[in-house]
Every structure is written in C-alpha cells, then in structure tokens.
CSV table of C-alpha atoms in Angstrom, one decimal:
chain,number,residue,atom,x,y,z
A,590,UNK,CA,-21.0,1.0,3.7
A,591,UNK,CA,-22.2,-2.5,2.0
A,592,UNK,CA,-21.1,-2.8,-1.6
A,593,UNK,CA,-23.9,-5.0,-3.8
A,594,UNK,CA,-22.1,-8.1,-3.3
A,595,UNK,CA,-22.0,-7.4,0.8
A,596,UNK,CA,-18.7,-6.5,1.4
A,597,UNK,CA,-18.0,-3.7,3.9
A,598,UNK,CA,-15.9,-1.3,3.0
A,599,UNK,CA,-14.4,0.7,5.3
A,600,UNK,CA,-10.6,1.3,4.1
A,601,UNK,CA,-8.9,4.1,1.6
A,602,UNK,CA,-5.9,3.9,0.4
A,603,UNK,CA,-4.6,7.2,-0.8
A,604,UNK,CA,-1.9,8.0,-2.8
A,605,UNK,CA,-1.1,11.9,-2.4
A,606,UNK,CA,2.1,11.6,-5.0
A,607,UNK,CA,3.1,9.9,-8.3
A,608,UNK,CA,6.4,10.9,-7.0
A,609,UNK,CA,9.5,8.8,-5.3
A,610,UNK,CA,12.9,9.4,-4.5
A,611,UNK,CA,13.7,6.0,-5.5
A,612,UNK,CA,13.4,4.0,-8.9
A,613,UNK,CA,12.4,0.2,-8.1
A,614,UNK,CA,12.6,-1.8,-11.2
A,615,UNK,CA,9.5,-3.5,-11.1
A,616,UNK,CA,7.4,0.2,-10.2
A,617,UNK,CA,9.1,2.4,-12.5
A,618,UNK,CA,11.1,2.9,-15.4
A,619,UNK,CA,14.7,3.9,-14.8
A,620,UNK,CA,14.1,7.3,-16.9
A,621,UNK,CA,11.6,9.5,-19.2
A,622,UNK,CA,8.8,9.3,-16.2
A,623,UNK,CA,6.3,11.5,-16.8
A,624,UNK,CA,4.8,12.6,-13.5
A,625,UNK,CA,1.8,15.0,-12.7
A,626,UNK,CA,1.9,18.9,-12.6
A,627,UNK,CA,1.1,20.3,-9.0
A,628,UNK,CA,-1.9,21.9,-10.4
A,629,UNK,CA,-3.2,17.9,-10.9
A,630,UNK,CA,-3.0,17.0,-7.9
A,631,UNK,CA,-6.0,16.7,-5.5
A,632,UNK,CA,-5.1,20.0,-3.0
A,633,UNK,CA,-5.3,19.3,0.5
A,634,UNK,CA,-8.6,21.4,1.4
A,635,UNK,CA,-9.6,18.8,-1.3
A,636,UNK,CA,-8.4,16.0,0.0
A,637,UNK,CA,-9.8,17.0,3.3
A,638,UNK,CA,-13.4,17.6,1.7
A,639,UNK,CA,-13.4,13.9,-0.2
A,640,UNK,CA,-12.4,12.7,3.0
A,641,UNK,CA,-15.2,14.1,5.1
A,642,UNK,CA,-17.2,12.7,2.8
A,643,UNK,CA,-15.7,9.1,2.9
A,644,UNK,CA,-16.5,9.0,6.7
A,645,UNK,CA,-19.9,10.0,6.2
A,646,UNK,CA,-20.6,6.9,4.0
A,647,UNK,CA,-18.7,4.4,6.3
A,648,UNK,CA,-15.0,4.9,5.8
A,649,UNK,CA,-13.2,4.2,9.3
A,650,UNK,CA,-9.5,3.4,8.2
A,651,UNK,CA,-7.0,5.3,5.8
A,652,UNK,CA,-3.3,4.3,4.6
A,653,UNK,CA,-1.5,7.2,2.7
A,654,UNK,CA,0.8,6.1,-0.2
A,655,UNK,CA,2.4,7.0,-3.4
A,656,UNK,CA,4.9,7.5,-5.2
A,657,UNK,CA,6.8,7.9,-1.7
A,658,UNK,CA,4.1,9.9,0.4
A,659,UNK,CA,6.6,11.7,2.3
A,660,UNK,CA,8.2,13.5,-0.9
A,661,UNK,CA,4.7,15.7,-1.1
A,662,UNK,CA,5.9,19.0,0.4
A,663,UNK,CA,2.7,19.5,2.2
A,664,UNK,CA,2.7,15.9,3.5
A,665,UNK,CA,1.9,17.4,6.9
A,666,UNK,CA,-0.9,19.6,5.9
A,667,UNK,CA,-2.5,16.8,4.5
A,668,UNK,CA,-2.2,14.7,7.4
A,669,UNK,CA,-3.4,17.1,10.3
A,670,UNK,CA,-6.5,17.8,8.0
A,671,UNK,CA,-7.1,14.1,8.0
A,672,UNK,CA,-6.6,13.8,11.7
A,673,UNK,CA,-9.3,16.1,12.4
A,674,UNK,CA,-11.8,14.6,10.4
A,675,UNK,CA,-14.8,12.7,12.5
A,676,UNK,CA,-15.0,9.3,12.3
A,677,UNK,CA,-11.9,8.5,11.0
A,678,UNK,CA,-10.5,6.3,13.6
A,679,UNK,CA,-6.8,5.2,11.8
A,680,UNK,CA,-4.6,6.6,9.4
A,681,UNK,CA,-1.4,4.8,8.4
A,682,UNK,CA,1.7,5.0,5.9
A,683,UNK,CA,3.6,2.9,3.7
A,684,UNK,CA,7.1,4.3,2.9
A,685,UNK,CA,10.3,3.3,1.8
A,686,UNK,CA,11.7,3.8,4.7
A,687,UNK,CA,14.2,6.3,4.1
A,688,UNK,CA,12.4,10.0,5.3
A,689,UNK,CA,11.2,8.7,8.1
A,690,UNK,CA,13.8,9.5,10.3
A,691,UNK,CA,13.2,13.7,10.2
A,692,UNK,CA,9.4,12.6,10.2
A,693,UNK,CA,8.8,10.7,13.1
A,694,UNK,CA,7.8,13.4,15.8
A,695,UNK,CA,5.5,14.7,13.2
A,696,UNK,CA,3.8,11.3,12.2
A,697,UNK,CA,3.6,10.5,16.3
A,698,UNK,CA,1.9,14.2,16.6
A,699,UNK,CA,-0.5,12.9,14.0
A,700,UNK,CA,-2.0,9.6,15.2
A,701,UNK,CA,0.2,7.3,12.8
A,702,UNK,CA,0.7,4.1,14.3
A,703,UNK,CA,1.7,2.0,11.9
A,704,UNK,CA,3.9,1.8,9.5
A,705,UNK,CA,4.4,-0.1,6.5
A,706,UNK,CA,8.0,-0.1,5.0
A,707,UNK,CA,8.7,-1.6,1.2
A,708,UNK,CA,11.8,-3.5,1.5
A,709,UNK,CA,12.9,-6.6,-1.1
A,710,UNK,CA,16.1,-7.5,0.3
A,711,UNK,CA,18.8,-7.3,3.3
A,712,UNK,CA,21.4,-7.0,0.8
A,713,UNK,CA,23.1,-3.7,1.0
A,714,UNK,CA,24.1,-4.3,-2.9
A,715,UNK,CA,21.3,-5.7,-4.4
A,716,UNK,CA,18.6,-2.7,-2.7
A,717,UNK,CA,21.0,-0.3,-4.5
A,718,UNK,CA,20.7,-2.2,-8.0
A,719,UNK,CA,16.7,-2.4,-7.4
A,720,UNK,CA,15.8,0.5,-6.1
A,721,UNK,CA,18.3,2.1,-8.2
A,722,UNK,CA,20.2,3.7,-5.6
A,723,UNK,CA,18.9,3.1,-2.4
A,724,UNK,CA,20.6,3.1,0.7
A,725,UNK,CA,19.7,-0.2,2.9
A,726,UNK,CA,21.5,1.3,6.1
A,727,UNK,CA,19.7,4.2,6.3
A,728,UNK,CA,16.0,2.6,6.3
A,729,UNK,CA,17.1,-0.2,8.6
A,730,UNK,CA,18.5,2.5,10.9
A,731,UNK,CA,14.6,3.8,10.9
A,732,UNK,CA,12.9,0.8,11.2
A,733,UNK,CA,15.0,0.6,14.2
A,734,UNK,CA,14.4,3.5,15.1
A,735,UNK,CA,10.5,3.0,15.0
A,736,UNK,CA,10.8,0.1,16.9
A,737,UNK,CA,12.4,2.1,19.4
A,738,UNK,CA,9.6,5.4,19.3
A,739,UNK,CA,7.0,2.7,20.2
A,740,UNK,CA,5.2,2.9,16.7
A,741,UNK,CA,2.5,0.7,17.2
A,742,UNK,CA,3.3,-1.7,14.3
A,743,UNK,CA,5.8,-1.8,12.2
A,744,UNK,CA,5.3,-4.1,9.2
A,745,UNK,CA,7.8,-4.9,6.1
A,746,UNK,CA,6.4,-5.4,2.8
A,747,UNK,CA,8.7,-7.9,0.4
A,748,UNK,CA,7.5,-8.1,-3.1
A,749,UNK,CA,9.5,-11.5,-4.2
A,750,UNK,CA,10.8,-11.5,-7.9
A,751,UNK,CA,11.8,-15.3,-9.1
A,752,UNK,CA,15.5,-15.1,-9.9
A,753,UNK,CA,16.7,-11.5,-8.2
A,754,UNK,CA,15.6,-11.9,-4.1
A,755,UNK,CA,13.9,-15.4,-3.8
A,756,UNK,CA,17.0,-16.8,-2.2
A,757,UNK,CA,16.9,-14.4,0.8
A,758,UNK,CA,13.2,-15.5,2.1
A,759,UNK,CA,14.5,-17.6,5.0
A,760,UNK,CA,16.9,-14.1,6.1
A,761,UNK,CA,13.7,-12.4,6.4
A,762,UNK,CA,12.3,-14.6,8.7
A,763,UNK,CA,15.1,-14.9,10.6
A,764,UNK,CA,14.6,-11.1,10.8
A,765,UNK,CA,11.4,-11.1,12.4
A,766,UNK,CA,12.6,-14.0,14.8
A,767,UNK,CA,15.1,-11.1,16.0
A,768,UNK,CA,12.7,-7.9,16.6
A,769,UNK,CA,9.4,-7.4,17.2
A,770,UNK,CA,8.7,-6.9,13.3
A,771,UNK,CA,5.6,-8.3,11.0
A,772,UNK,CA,7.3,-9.2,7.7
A,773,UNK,CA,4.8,-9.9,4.6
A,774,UNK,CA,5.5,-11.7,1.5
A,775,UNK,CA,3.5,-10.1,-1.4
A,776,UNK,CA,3.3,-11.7,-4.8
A,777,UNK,CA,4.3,-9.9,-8.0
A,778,UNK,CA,1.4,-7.9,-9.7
A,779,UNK,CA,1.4,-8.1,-13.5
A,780,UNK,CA,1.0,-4.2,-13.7
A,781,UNK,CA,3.3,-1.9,-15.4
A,782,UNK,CA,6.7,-2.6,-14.5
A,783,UNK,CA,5.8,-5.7,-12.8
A,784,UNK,CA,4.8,-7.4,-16.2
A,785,UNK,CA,8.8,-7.5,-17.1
A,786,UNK,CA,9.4,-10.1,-13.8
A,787,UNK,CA,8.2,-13.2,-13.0
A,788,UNK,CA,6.8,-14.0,-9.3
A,789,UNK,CA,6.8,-16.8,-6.8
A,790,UNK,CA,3.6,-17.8,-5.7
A,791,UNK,CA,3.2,-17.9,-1.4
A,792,UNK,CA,2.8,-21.7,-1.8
A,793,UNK,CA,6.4,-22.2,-2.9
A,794,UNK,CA,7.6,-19.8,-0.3
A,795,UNK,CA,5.5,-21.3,2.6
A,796,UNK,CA,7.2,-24.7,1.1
A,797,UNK,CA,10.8,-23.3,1.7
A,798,UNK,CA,9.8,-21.8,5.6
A,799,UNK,CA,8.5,-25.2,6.3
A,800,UNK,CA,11.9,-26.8,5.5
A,801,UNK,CA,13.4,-25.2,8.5
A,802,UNK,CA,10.8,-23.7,10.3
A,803,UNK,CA,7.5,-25.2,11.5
A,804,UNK,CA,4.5,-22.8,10.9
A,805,UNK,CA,1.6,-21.6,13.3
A,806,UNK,CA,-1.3,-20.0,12.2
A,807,UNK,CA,-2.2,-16.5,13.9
A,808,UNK,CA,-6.0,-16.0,14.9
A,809,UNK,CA,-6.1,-12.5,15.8
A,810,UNK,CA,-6.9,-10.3,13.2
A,811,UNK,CA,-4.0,-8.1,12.4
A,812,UNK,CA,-4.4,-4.7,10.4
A,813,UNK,CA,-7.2,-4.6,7.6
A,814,UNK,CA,-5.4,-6.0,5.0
A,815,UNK,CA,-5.7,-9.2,3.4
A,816,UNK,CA,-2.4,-11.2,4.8
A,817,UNK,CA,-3.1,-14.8,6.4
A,818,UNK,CA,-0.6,-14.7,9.4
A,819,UNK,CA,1.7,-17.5,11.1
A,820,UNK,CA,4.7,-17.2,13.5
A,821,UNK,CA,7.6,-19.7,13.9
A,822,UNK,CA,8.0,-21.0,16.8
A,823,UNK,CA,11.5,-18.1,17.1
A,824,UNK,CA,9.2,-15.3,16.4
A,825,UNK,CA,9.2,-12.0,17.8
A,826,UNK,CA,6.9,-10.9,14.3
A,827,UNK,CA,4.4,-12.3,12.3
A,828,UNK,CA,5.2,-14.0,9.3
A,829,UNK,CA,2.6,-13.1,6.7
A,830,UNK,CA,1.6,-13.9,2.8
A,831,UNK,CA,-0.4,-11.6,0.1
A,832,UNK,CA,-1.6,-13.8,-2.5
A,833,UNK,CA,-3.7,-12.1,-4.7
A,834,UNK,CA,-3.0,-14.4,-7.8
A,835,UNK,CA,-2.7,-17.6,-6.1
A,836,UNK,CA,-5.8,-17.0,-3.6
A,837,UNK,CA,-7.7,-14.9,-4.4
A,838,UNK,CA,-9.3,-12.2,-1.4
A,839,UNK,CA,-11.6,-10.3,-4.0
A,840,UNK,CA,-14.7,-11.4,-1.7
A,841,UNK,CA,-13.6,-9.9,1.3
A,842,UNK,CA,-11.9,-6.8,0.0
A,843,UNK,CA,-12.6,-4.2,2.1
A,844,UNK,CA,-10.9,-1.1,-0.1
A,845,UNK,CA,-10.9,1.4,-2.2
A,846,UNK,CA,-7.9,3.6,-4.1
A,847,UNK,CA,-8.4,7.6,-4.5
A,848,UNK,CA,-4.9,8.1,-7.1
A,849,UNK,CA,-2.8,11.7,-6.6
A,850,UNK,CA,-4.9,13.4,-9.8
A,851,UNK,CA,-8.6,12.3,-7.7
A,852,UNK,CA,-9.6,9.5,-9.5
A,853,UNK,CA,-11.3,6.8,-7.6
A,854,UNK,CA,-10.4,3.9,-8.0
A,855,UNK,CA,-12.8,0.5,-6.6
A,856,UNK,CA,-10.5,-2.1,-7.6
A,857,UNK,CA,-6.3,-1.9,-8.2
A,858,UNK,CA,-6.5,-3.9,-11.4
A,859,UNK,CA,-9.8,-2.2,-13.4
A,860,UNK,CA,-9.5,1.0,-14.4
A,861,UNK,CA,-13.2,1.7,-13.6
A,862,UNK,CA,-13.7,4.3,-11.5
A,863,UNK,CA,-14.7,8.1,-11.5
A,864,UNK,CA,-12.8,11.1,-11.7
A,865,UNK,CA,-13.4,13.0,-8.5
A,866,UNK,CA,-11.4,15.6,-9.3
A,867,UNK,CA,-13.3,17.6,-12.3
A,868,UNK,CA,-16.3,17.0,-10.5
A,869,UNK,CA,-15.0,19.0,-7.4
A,870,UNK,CA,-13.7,21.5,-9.3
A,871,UNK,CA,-17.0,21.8,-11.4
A,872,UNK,CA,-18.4,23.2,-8.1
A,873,UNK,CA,-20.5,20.0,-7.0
A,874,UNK,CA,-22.3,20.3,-3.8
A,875,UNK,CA,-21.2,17.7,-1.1
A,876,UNK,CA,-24.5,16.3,-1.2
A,877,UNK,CA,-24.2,15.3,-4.8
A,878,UNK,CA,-20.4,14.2,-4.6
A,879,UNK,CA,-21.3,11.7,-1.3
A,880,UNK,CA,-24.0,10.7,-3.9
A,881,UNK,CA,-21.5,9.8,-6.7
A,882,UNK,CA,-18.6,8.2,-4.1
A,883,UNK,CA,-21.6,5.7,-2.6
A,884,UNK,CA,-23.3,5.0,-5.9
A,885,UNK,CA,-19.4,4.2,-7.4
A,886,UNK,CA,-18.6,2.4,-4.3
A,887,UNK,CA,-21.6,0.3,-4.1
A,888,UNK,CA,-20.9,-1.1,-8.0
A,889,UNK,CA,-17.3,-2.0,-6.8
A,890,UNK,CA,-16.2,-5.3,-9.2
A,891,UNK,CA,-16.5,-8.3,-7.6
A,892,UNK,CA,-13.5,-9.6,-8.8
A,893,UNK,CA,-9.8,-8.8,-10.3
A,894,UNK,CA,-8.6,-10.5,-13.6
A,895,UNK,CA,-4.6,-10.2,-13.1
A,896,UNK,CA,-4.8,-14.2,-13.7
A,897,UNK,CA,-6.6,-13.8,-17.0
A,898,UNK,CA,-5.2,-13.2,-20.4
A,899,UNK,CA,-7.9,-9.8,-20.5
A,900,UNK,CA,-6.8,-6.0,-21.7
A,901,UNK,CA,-10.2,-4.6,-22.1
A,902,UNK,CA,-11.2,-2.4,-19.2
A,903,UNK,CA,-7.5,-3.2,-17.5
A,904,UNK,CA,-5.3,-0.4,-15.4
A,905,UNK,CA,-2.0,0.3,-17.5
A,906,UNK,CA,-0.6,2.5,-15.6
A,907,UNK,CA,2.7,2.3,-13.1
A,908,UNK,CA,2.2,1.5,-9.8
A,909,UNK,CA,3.3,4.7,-8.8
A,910,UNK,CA,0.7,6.4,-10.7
A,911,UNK,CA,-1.9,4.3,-9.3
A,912,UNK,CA,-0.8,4.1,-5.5
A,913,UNK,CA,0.3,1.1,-4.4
C-alpha cells in the first residue's frame, strides 16, 4: 500500500518476544526487567490473522525479531502459520546467533533465507562483558555453519559504541573479505539503553575504511532495508552503513513494527500507533481490523526525531520491548 506521503510499504518487522537469553548493555538493563505475561502476547492464530490481513493491504516481506525470536517456545508454530499465508513472498530473522544451530533444518523447512545476526565485536572477551555473558565461539560456529547450509544471505549487524568496539571496525571488514558475509555498520539509537552510549556516525567509519581500503559502491539492491552498500576491492561481502541520524532514510521507509503485546507501531522512534491487540480480542471483524491497519498505515510519520531534543509523543521503551 501507498502511505499519504507515497511511500510503499511493503515490510513488517515483528517482534514475537520481549525476551532474550542475552543482556546487551545498550538493549537492556543488567537486572529488574520486567517482561510480558504469556497471556500478553499476540497468540499465534493471532498473529497468523493480523498477518493475513497485512498481505491483503500490500505487505510482501516479514523479518521476525525480539527480544531473541528463537526463545518463544512456539517459534515454530508461528513461523509455519506465516509460511502459509498468500502473498507473503519472504520471511526473515534477526538473531543473536546463538540458537541457531538446533534451528536450522527447521528455519530451511520454513522458507528463511536470510539471516541477520547481531554481533558488536570479534572479541571473545569483550562479547562476554556486552552481552553479559555471551559466548562468541558458539555464534561464529553458526554463522559458519549457515554459510555452509546455503542460507541465502547471511548478514551481520554491528551497532558501534564510541569508546567500547570502534577500534575493531577495520577486523570486521577484514571479515567479510574472508567469507561470503554482508557486514553492516548501524549507528547507535538514542532509545532506552542506547541513551547511556555515545555513537559514531558512518561518516567517521567510512573515513577509517578509506585509510586502508578503497571503497566501491554496490548498485544492486540488496534486502529491503535502508543500508547504502560498497565492497573493497578483497571482498567476498558487502560492506554496508545504517545511518539513521546522520542521513536520514525517513522518505523511503518502507516499514512498519507489530511489538510482542500487538501494538502497531508505523515508526521505531514515535510511539504512535494502535493497539491491535484489544481490538482482536474485542471480537472485531477482519473487515474492520484491515480497515484500522490501512487507515493507521496510511497516517505513517513522515519523519523520526532521534536528532531533536523532543519527549513529547517519543517511544521510551527498551529496544527489546519494541523489537528491534
């Protein structure tokens, strides 16, 4: 569907889980986290309903997220009900990485072919300290392993925090120069946790690639997202860059968030939306609800304001609560 600034938007990003097995310092605080009751979650016959819906109104591409999707005990459920729905031509998962390996005949089974994996360093000591007890070997042994299972695309997603990881950009490139892996560099979002670190914009770390590495631009599109990519002249990867502060992609954002507890969310920064939930379980026809999602969808903000001293109308939420 065509929001009312002309955007087409065609990709959900839902977060089944507030949950994780790990405690990143800039997602979540190290204790008293206060996650949802079962009953709060959207079901999967519900999930399965909104979905329909969302592919009736132009929705072509889903990502499933968290909290760590694959800590949902009925991850699988939830992802053969999606497979089956018409019109949906591509679901995909971001993950930390470190269920995959007991998962990957099941995700194959189930049309995933791609895979994000969140991972902010190659140091063994410094994932433990901030993840909070992480184990690096084990999700590099499953990113190998994907590699290995043909997963279509396999795609690393490093959130840089000034100070803590910024000295181990040119290590990740270097990874991506030795298997066929996309790595993206994502700045720091000033929500929740992420308000306590300080970022580095993609301009400074395109500035420290270019030092050793010349840079050329990729022209296919790759995935649905918003990353710009280049390659080095050593790739086997792409190299990409998520700058939502520094450049801005509002115009061409093609998404929208559903949360674990069913609330829809039409940009990650506002916390305008509508809660989908009660209304499903206030026994609203489908006709009604696809009226609601495209009438929501269609007002979508034109615009974040994480570089803008505002509170009023702002997410405060973690990022795990939100889906990220």
């Amino acid at each position: 569907m065509i929001d009312k600034i002309g955007r087409e938007i065609e990709y959900l990003r839902l977060s089944i889980t507030d949950r994780c097995n790990l405690r990143c310092q800039y997602c979540m605080s190290e204790r008293n986290m206060n996650f949802l009751p079962r009953e709060e979650l959207l079901t999967f016959e519900e999930i399965k309903r909104v979905v329909k819906i969302f592919s009736k109104i132009g929705i072509k591409k889903i990502r499933l997220t968290g909290g760590e999707p694959l800590v949902r005990r009925n991850f699988f459920d939830i992802l053969e009900n999606i497979s089956s729905v018409e019109g949906i031509e591509e679901i995909n998962l971001t993950t930390n990485g470190l269920l995959l390996g007991e998962n990957f005949e099941s995700l194959l089974k189930n049309k995933v072919k791609k895979i994000n994996i969140s991972l902010d360093t190659l140091n063994p000591v410094l994932y433990n300290e901030i993840t909070r007890g992480g184990s690096l070997d084990k999700v590099l042994k499953n990113i190998f392993k994907a590699i290995e299972l043909g997963i279509e695309r396999v795609k690393i997603n490093i959130v840089l925090i000034k100070g803590k990881n910024d000295n181990e950009i040119m290590d990740f490139v270097k990874f991506s120069e030795t298997y066929p892996i996309d790595i993206r560099f994502i700045e720091l979002m000033p929500i929740g946790e992420g308000k306590n670190f300080t970022s580095i914009s993609n301009d400074e770390v395109i500035k420290i690639i270019q030092k050793e590495r010349e840079l050329f631009p990729v022209n296919e599109k790759i995935g649905s997202g918003p990353a710009k990519y280049f390659k080095s002249g050593f790739s086997k990867g792409n190299i990409g860059f998520i700058a939502p502060l520094s450049h801005n992609f509002c115009d061409k954002c093609n998404r929208i968030r559903l949360t674990p507890d069913g609330f829809l969310k039409l940009c990650l920064h506002w916390n305008k939306g509508i809660d989908l939930k009660n209304i499903i379980r206030n026994g609203i026809t489908d006709e009604e609800l696809e009226n609601i999602i495209f009438n929501s969808i269609y007002s979508k903000p034109e615009h974040h304001s994480m570089d803008e001293d505002i509170e009023e109308n702002i997410d405060k939420r973690k990022m795990n609560q939100i889906g990220g």
